Coordinates of N, CA and C in Angstrom, one line a residue:
Chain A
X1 N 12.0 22.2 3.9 CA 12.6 21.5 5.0 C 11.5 20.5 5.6
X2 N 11.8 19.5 5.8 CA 10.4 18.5 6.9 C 10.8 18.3 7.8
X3 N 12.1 19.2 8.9 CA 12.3 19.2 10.2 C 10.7 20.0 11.0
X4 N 10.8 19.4 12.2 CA 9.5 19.7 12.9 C 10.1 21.0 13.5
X5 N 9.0 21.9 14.2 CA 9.3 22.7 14.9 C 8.6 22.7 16.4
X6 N 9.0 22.9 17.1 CA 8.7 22.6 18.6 C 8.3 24.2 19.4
X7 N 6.8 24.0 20.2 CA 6.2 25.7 20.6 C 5.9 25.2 21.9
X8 N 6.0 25.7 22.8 CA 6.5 26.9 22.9 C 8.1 26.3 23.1
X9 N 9.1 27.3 22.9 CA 10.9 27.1 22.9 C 11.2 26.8 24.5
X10 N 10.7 27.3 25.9 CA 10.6 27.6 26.5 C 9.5 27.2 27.7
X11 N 10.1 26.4 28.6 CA 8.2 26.2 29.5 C 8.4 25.8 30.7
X12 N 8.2 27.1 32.4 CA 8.1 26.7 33.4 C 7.2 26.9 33.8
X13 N 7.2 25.5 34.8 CA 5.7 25.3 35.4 C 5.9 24.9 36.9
X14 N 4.9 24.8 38.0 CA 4.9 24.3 39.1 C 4.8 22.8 39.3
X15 N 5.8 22.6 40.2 CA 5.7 20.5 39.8 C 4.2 20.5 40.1
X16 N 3.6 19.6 39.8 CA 2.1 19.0 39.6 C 1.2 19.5 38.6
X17 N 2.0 20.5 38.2 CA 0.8 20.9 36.9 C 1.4 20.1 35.8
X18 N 0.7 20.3 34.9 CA 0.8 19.7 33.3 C 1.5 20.3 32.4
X19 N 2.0 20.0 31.2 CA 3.0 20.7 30.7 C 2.7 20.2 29.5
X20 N 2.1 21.0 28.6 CA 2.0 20.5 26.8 C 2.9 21.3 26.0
X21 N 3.6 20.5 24.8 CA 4.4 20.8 23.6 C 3.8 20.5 23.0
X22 N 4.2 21.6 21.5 CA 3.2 21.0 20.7 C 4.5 21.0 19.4
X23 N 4.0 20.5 18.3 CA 5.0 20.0 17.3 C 4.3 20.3 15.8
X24 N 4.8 20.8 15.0 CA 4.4 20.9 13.2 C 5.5 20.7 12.5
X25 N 5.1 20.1 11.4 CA 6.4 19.3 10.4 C 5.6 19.7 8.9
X26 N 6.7 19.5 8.1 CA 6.0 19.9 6.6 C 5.4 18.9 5.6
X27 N 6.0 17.7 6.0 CA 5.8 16.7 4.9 C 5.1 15.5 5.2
X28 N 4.8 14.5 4.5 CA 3.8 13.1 4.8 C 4.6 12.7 5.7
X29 N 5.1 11.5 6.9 CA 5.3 11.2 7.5 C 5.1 9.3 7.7
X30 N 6.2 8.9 8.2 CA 5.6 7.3 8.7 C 5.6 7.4 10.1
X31 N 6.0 8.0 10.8 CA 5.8 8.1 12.1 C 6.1 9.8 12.6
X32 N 6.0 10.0 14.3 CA 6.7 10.7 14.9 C 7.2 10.4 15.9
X33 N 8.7 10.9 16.9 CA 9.1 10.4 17.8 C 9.1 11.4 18.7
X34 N 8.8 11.3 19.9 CA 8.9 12.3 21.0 C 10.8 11.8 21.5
X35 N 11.5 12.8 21.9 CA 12.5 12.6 22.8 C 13.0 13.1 23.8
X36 N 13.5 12.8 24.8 CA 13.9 14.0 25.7 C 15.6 13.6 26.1
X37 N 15.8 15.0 26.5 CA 17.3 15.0 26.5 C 17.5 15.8 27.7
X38 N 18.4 15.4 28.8 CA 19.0 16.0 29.4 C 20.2 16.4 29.2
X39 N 20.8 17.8 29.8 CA 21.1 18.4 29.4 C 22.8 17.8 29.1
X40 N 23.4 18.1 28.1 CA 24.7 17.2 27.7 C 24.9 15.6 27.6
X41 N 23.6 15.4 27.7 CA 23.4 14.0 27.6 C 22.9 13.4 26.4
X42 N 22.2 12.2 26.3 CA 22.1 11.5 25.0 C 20.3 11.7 25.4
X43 N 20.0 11.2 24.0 CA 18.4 11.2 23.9 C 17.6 10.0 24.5
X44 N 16.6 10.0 25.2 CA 15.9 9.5 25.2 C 15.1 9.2 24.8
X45 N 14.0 7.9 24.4 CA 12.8 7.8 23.6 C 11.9 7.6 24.4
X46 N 11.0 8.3 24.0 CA 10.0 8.7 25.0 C 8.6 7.5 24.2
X47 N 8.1 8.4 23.1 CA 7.1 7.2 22.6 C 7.2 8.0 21.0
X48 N 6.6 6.6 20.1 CA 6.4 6.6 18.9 C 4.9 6.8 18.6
X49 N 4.4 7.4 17.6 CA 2.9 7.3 17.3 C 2.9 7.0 15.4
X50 N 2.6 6.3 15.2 CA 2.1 6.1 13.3 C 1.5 7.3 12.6
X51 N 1.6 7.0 11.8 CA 0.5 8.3 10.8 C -0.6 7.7 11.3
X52 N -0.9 6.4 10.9 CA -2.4 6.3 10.9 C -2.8 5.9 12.6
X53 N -2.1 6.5 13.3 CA -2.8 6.5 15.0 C -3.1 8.3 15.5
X54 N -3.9 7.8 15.9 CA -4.1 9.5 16.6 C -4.2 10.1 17.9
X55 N -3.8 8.8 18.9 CA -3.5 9.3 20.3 C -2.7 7.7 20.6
X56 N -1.6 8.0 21.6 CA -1.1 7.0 22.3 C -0.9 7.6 23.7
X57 N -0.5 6.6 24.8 CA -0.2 7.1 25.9 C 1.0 6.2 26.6
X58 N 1.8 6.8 27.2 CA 2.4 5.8 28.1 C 2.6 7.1 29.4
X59 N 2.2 5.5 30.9 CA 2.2 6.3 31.4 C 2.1 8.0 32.4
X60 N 2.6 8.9 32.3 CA 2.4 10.2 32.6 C 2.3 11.1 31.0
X61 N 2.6 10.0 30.0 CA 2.9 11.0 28.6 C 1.5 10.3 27.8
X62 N 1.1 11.6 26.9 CA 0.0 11.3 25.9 C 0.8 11.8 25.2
X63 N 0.4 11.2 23.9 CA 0.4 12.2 22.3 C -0.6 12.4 21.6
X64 N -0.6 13.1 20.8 CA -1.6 13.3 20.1 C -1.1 13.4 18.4
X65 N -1.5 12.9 17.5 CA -0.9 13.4 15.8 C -2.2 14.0 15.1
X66 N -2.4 15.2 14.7 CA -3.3 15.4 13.5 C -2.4 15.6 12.6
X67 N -2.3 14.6 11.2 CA -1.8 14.4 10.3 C -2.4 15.3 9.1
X68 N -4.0 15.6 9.3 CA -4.2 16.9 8.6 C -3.6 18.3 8.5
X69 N -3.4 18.6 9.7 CA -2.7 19.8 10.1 C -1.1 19.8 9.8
X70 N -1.0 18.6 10.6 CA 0.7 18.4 10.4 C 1.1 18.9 11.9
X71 N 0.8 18.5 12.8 CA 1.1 18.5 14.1 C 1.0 17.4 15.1
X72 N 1.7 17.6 16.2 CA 1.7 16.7 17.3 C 1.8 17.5 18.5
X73 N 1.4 17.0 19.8 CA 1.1 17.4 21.0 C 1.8 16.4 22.0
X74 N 2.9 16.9 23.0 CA 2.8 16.0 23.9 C 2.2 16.8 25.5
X75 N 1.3 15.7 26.1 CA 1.3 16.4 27.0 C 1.9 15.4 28.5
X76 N 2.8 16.1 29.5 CA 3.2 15.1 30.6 C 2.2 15.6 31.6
X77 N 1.8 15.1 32.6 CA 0.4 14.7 33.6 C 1.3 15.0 34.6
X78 N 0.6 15.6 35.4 CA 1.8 15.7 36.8 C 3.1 15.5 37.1
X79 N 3.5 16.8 36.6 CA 4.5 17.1 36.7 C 6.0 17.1 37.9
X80 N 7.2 16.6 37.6 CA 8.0 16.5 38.6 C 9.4 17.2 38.2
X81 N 9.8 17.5 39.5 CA 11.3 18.4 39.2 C 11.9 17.4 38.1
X82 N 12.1 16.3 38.2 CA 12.8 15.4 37.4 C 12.3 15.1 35.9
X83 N 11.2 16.2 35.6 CA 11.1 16.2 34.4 C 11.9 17.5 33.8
X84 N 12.4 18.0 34.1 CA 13.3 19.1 33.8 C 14.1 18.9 32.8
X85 N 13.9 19.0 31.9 CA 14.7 18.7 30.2 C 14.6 19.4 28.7
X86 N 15.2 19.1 28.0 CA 15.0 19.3 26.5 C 14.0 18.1 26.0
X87 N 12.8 18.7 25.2 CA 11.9 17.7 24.8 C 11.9 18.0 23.1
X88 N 12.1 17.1 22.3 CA 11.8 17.2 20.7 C 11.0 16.0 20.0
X89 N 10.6 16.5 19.3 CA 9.9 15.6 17.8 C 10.8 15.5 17.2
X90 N 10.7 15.0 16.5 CA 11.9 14.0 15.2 C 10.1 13.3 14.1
X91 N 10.5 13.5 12.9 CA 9.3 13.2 12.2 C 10.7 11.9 11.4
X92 N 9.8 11.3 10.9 CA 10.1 9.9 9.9 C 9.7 9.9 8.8
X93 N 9.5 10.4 7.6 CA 9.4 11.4 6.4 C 8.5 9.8 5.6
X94 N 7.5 10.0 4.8 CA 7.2 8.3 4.1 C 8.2 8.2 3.0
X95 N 8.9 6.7 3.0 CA 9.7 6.4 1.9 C 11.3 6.6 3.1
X96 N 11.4 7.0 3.6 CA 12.9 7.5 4.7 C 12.5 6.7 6.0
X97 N 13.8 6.3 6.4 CA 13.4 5.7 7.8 C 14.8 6.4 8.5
X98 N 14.9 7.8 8.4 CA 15.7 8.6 9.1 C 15.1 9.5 10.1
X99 N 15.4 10.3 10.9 CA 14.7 11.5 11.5 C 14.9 12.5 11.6
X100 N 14.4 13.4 11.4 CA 14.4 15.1 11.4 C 13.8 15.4 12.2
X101 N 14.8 16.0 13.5 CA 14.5 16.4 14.6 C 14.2 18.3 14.7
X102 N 13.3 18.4 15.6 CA 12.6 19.9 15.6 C 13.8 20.5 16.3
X103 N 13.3 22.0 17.0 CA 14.3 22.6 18.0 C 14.0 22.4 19.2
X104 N 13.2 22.3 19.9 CA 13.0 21.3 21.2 C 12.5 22.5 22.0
X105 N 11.2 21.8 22.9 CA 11.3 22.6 24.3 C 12.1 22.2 25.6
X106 N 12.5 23.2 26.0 CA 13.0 23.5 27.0 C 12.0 23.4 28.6
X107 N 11.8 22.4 28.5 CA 10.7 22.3 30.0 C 11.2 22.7 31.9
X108 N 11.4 23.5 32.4 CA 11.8 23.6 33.5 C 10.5 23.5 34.6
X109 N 10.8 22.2 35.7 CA 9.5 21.7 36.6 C 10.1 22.8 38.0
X110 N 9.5 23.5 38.5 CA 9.9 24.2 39.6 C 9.4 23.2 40.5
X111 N 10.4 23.1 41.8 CA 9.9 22.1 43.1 C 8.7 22.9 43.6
Chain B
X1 N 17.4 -3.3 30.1 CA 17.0 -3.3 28.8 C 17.9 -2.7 28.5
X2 N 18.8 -3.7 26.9 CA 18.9 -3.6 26.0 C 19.7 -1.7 25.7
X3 N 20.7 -1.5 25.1 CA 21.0 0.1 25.0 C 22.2 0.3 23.9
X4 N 22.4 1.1 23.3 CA 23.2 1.3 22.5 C 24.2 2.1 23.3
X5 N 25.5 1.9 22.9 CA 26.7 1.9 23.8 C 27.6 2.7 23.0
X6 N 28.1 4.1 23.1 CA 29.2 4.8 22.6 C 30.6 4.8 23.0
X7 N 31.2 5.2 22.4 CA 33.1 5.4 22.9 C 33.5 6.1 21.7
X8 N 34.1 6.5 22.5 CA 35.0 7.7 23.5 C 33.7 8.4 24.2
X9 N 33.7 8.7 25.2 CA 32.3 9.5 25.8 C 32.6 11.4 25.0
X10 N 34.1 11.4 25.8 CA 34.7 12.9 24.8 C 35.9 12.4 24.2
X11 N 36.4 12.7 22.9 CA 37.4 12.9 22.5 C 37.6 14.2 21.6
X12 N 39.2 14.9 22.2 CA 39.9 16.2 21.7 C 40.4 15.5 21.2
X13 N 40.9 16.4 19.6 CA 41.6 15.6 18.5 C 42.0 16.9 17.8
X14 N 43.5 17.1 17.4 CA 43.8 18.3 16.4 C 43.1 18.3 14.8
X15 N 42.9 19.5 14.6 CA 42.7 19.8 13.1 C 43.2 19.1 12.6
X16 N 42.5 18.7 11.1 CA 43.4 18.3 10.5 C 43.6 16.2 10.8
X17 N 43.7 16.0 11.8 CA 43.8 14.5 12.3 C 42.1 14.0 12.0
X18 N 42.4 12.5 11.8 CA 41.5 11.3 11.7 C 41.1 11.5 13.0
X19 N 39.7 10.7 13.0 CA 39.6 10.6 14.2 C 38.5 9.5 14.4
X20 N 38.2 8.3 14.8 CA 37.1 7.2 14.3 C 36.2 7.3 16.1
X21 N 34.2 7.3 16.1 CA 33.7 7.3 17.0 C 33.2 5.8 17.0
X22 N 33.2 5.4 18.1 CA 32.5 3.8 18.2 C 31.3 3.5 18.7
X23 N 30.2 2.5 18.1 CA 29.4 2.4 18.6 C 29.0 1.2 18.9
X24 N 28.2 0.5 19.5 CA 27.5 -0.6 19.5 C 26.5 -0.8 20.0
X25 N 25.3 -0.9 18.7 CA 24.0 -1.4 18.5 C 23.2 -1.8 19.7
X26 N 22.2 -1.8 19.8 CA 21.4 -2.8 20.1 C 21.4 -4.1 19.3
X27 N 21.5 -5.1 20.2 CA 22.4 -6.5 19.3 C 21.0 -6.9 17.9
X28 N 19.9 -6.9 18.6 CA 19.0 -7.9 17.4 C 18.5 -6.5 16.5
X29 N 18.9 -5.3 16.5 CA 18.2 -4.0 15.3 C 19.2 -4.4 13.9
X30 N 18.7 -3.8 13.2 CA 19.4 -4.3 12.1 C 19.5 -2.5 11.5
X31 N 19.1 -2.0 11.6 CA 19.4 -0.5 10.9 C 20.0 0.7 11.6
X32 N 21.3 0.6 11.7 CA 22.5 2.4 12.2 C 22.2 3.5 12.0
X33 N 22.5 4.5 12.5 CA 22.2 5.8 12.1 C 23.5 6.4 13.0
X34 N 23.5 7.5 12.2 CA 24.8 8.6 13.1 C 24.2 9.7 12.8
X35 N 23.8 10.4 13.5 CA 23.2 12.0 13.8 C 24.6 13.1 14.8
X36 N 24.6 14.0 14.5 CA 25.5 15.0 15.2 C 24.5 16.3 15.8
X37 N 25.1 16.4 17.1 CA 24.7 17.8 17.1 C 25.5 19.4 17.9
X38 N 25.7 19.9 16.7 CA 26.2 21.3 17.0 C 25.9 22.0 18.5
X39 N 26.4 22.5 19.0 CA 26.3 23.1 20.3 C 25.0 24.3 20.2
X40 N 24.0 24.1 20.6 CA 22.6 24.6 20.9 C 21.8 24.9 19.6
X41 N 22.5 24.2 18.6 CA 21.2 23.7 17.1 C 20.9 22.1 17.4
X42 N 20.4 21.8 15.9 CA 19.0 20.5 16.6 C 19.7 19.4 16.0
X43 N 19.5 18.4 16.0 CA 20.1 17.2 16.1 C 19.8 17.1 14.3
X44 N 21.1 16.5 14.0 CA 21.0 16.7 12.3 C 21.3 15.1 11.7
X45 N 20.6 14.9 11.1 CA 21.2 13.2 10.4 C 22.2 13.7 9.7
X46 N 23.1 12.0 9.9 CA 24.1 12.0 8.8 C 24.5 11.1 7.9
X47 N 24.1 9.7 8.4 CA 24.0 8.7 7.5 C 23.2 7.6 8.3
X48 N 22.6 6.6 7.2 CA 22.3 5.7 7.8 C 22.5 4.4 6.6
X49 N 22.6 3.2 7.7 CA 23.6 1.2 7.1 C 22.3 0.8 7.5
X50 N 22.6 0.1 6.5 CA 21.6 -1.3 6.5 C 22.0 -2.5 5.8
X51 N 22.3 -3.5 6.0 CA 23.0 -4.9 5.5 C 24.1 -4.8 4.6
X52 N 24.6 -4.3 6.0 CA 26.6 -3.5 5.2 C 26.5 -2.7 4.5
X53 N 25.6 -1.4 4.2 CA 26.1 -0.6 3.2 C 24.9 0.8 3.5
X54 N 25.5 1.4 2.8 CA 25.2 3.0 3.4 C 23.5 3.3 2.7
X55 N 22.1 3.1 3.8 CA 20.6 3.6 2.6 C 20.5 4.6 2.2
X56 N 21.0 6.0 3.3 CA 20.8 7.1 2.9 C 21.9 8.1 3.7
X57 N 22.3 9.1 3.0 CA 23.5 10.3 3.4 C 22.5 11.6 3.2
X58 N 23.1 12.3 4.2 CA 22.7 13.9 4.3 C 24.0 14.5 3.3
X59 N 23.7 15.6 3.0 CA 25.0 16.9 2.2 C 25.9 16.6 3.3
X60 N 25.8 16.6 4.8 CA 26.6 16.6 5.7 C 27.9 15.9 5.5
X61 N 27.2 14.5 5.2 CA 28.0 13.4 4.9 C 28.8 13.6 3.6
X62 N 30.2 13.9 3.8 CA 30.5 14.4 2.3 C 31.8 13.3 2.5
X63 N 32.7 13.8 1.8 CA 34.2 12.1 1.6 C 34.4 12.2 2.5
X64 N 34.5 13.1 3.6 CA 35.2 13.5 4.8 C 35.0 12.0 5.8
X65 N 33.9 11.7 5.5 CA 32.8 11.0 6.4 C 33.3 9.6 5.7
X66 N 33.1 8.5 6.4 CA 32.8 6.6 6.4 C 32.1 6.3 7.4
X67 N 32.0 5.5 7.2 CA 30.9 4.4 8.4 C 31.2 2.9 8.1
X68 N 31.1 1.7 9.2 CA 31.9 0.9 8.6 C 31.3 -0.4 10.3
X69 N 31.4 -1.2 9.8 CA 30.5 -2.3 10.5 C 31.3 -3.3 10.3
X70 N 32.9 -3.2 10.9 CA 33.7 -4.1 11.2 C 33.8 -5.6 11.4
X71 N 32.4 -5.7 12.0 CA 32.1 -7.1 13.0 C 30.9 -7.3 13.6
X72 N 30.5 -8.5 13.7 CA 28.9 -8.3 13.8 C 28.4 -7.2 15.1
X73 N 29.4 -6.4 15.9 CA 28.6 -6.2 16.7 C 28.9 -4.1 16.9
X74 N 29.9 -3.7 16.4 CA 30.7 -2.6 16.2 C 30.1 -1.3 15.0
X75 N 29.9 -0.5 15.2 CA 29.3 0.1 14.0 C 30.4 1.8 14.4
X76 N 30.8 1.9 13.0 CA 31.9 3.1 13.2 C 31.9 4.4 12.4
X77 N 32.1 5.8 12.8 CA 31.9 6.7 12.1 C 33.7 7.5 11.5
X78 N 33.9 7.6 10.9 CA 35.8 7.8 10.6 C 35.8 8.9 10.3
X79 N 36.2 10.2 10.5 CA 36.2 11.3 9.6 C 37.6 11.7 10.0
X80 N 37.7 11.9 8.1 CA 39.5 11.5 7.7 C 40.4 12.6 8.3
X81 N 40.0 13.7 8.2 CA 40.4 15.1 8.3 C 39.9 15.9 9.4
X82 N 39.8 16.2 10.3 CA 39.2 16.8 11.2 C 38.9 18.4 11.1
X83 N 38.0 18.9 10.8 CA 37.6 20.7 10.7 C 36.9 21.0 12.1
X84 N 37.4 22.5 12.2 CA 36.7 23.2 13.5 C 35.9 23.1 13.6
X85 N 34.9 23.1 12.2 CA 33.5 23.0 12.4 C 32.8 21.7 12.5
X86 N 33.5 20.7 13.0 CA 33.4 19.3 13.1 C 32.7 19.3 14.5
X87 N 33.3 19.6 15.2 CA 32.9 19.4 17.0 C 31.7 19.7 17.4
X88 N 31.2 19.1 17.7 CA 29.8 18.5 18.1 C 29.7 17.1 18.8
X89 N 28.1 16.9 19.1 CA 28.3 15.9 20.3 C 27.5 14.7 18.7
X90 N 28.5 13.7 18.7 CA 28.5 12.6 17.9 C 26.9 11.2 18.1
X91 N 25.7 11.1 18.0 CA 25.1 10.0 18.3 C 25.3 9.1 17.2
X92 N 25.1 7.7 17.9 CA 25.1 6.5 17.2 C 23.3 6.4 17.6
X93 N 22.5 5.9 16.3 CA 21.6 5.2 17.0 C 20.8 3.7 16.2
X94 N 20.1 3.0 16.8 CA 19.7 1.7 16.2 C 18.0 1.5 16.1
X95 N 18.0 1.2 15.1 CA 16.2 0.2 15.2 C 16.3 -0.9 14.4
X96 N 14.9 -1.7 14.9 CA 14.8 -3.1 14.6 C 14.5 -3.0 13.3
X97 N 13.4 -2.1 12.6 CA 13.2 -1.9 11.6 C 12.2 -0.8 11.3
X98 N 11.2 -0.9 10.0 CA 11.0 0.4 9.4 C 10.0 0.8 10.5
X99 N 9.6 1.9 10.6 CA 8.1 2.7 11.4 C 8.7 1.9 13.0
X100 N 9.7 1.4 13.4 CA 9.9 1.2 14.8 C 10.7 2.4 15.3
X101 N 10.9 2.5 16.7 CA 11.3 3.9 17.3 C 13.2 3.4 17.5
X102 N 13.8 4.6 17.4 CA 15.4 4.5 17.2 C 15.6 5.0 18.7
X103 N 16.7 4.2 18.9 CA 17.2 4.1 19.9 C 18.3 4.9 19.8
X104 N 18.6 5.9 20.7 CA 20.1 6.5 20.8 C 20.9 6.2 22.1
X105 N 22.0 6.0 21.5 CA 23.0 6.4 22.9 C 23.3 7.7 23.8
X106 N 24.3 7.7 24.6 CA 24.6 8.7 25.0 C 25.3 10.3 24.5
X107 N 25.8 9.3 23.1 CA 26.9 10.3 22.7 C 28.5 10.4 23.0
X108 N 29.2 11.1 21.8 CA 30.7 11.1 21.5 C 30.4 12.8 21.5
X109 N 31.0 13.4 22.3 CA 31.4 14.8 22.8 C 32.8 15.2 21.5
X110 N 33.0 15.6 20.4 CA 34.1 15.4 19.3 C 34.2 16.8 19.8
X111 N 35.6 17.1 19.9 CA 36.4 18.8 20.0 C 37.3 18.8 19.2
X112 N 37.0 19.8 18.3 CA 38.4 19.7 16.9 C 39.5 21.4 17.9
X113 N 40.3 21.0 18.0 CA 41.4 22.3 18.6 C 42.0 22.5 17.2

């Protein structure tokens, strides 16, 4: 399978703290996509990172890709109730320009 | 900015019945995708168009399934026969091209009764 998997399933925190996901996929890769989803809603795109990049930021959001390992990190910076959502990876496989999306965390920001 | 646009937001439809989801693109992407997702599993591909014609299908996508790009601006999912295990929430999504980030819509809510 080269769907990602998303750790922790589960994540509440006090608004202003920080909040990292982290992401592992099985296969080479041309990209990864962070997404977030509210709840019965549609996806959002959060940020893209390449194989061959190894941090990007936008914003309150970093990523991180080690392509050796086969992982990705997102982390959001001060945290707000209105980050309260489903967060997933989606990997982009090399040679496919489809996505294989993980199982997502579940981020809950307490006020 | 720029968004990819779905219809029907929900549509109920009997077993057994056709039933076609609508989408429309981001006007200047040139590559479709339709992804489904099951009620509390992960977002699954199911096909994806590129200059009128189908680059890649999942097992998902079986005859049941078309896709179909009417008009330059309309991109459509048809599934002939409707099964219970059809219902799930429907995405359309778009990119400009290879290694760029896909855009999704909101989503087609599909209920097979």
């Amino acid at each position: 399978s080269q769907q990602g998997e998303e750790d922790p399933q589960a994540l509440s925190i006090q608004e202003g703290e920080n909040a990292t996901m982290n992401c592992s996929y099985k296969t080479s890769i041309n990209n990864l996509q962070w997404y977030r989803q509210n709840s019965g809603r549609g996806l959002v795109h959060l940020i893209l990172i390449r194989s061959n990049e190894r941090e990007k930021h936008s914003g309150r959001l970093r990523v991180t890709l080690d392509t050796s390992k086969k992982s990705s990190s997102l982390l959001i910076t001060a945290s707000r109730a209105a980050d309260t959502a489903s967060y997933f990876c989606a990997t982009e496989p090399t040679g496919a320009n489809n996505l294989f999306f993980g199982t997502g965390t579940r981020l809950t920001v307490i006020p | 900015e720029p968004e990819v646009t779905q219809t029907p937001s929900h549509q109920v439809t009997q077993m057994g019945q056709e039933v076609i989801l609508r989408c429309v693109p981001i006007s200047n992407h040139l590559y479709f995708y339709w992804y489904r997702q099951i009620l509390g599993q992960k977002v699954e591909f199911l096909v994806s168009f590129y200059n009128n014609e189908i680059s890649e299908k999942s097992e998902i996508f079986d005859d049941q399934f078309s896709v179909e790009r009417p008009d330059g601006s309309n991109f459509t999912l048809k599934i002939r026969s409707t099964k219970l295990e059809d219902s799930a929430m429907y995405f359309c999504a778009s990119t400009l091209g290879d290694n760029q980030p896909q855009h999704f819509g909101d989503g087609t809510r599909l209920s097979i009764l």
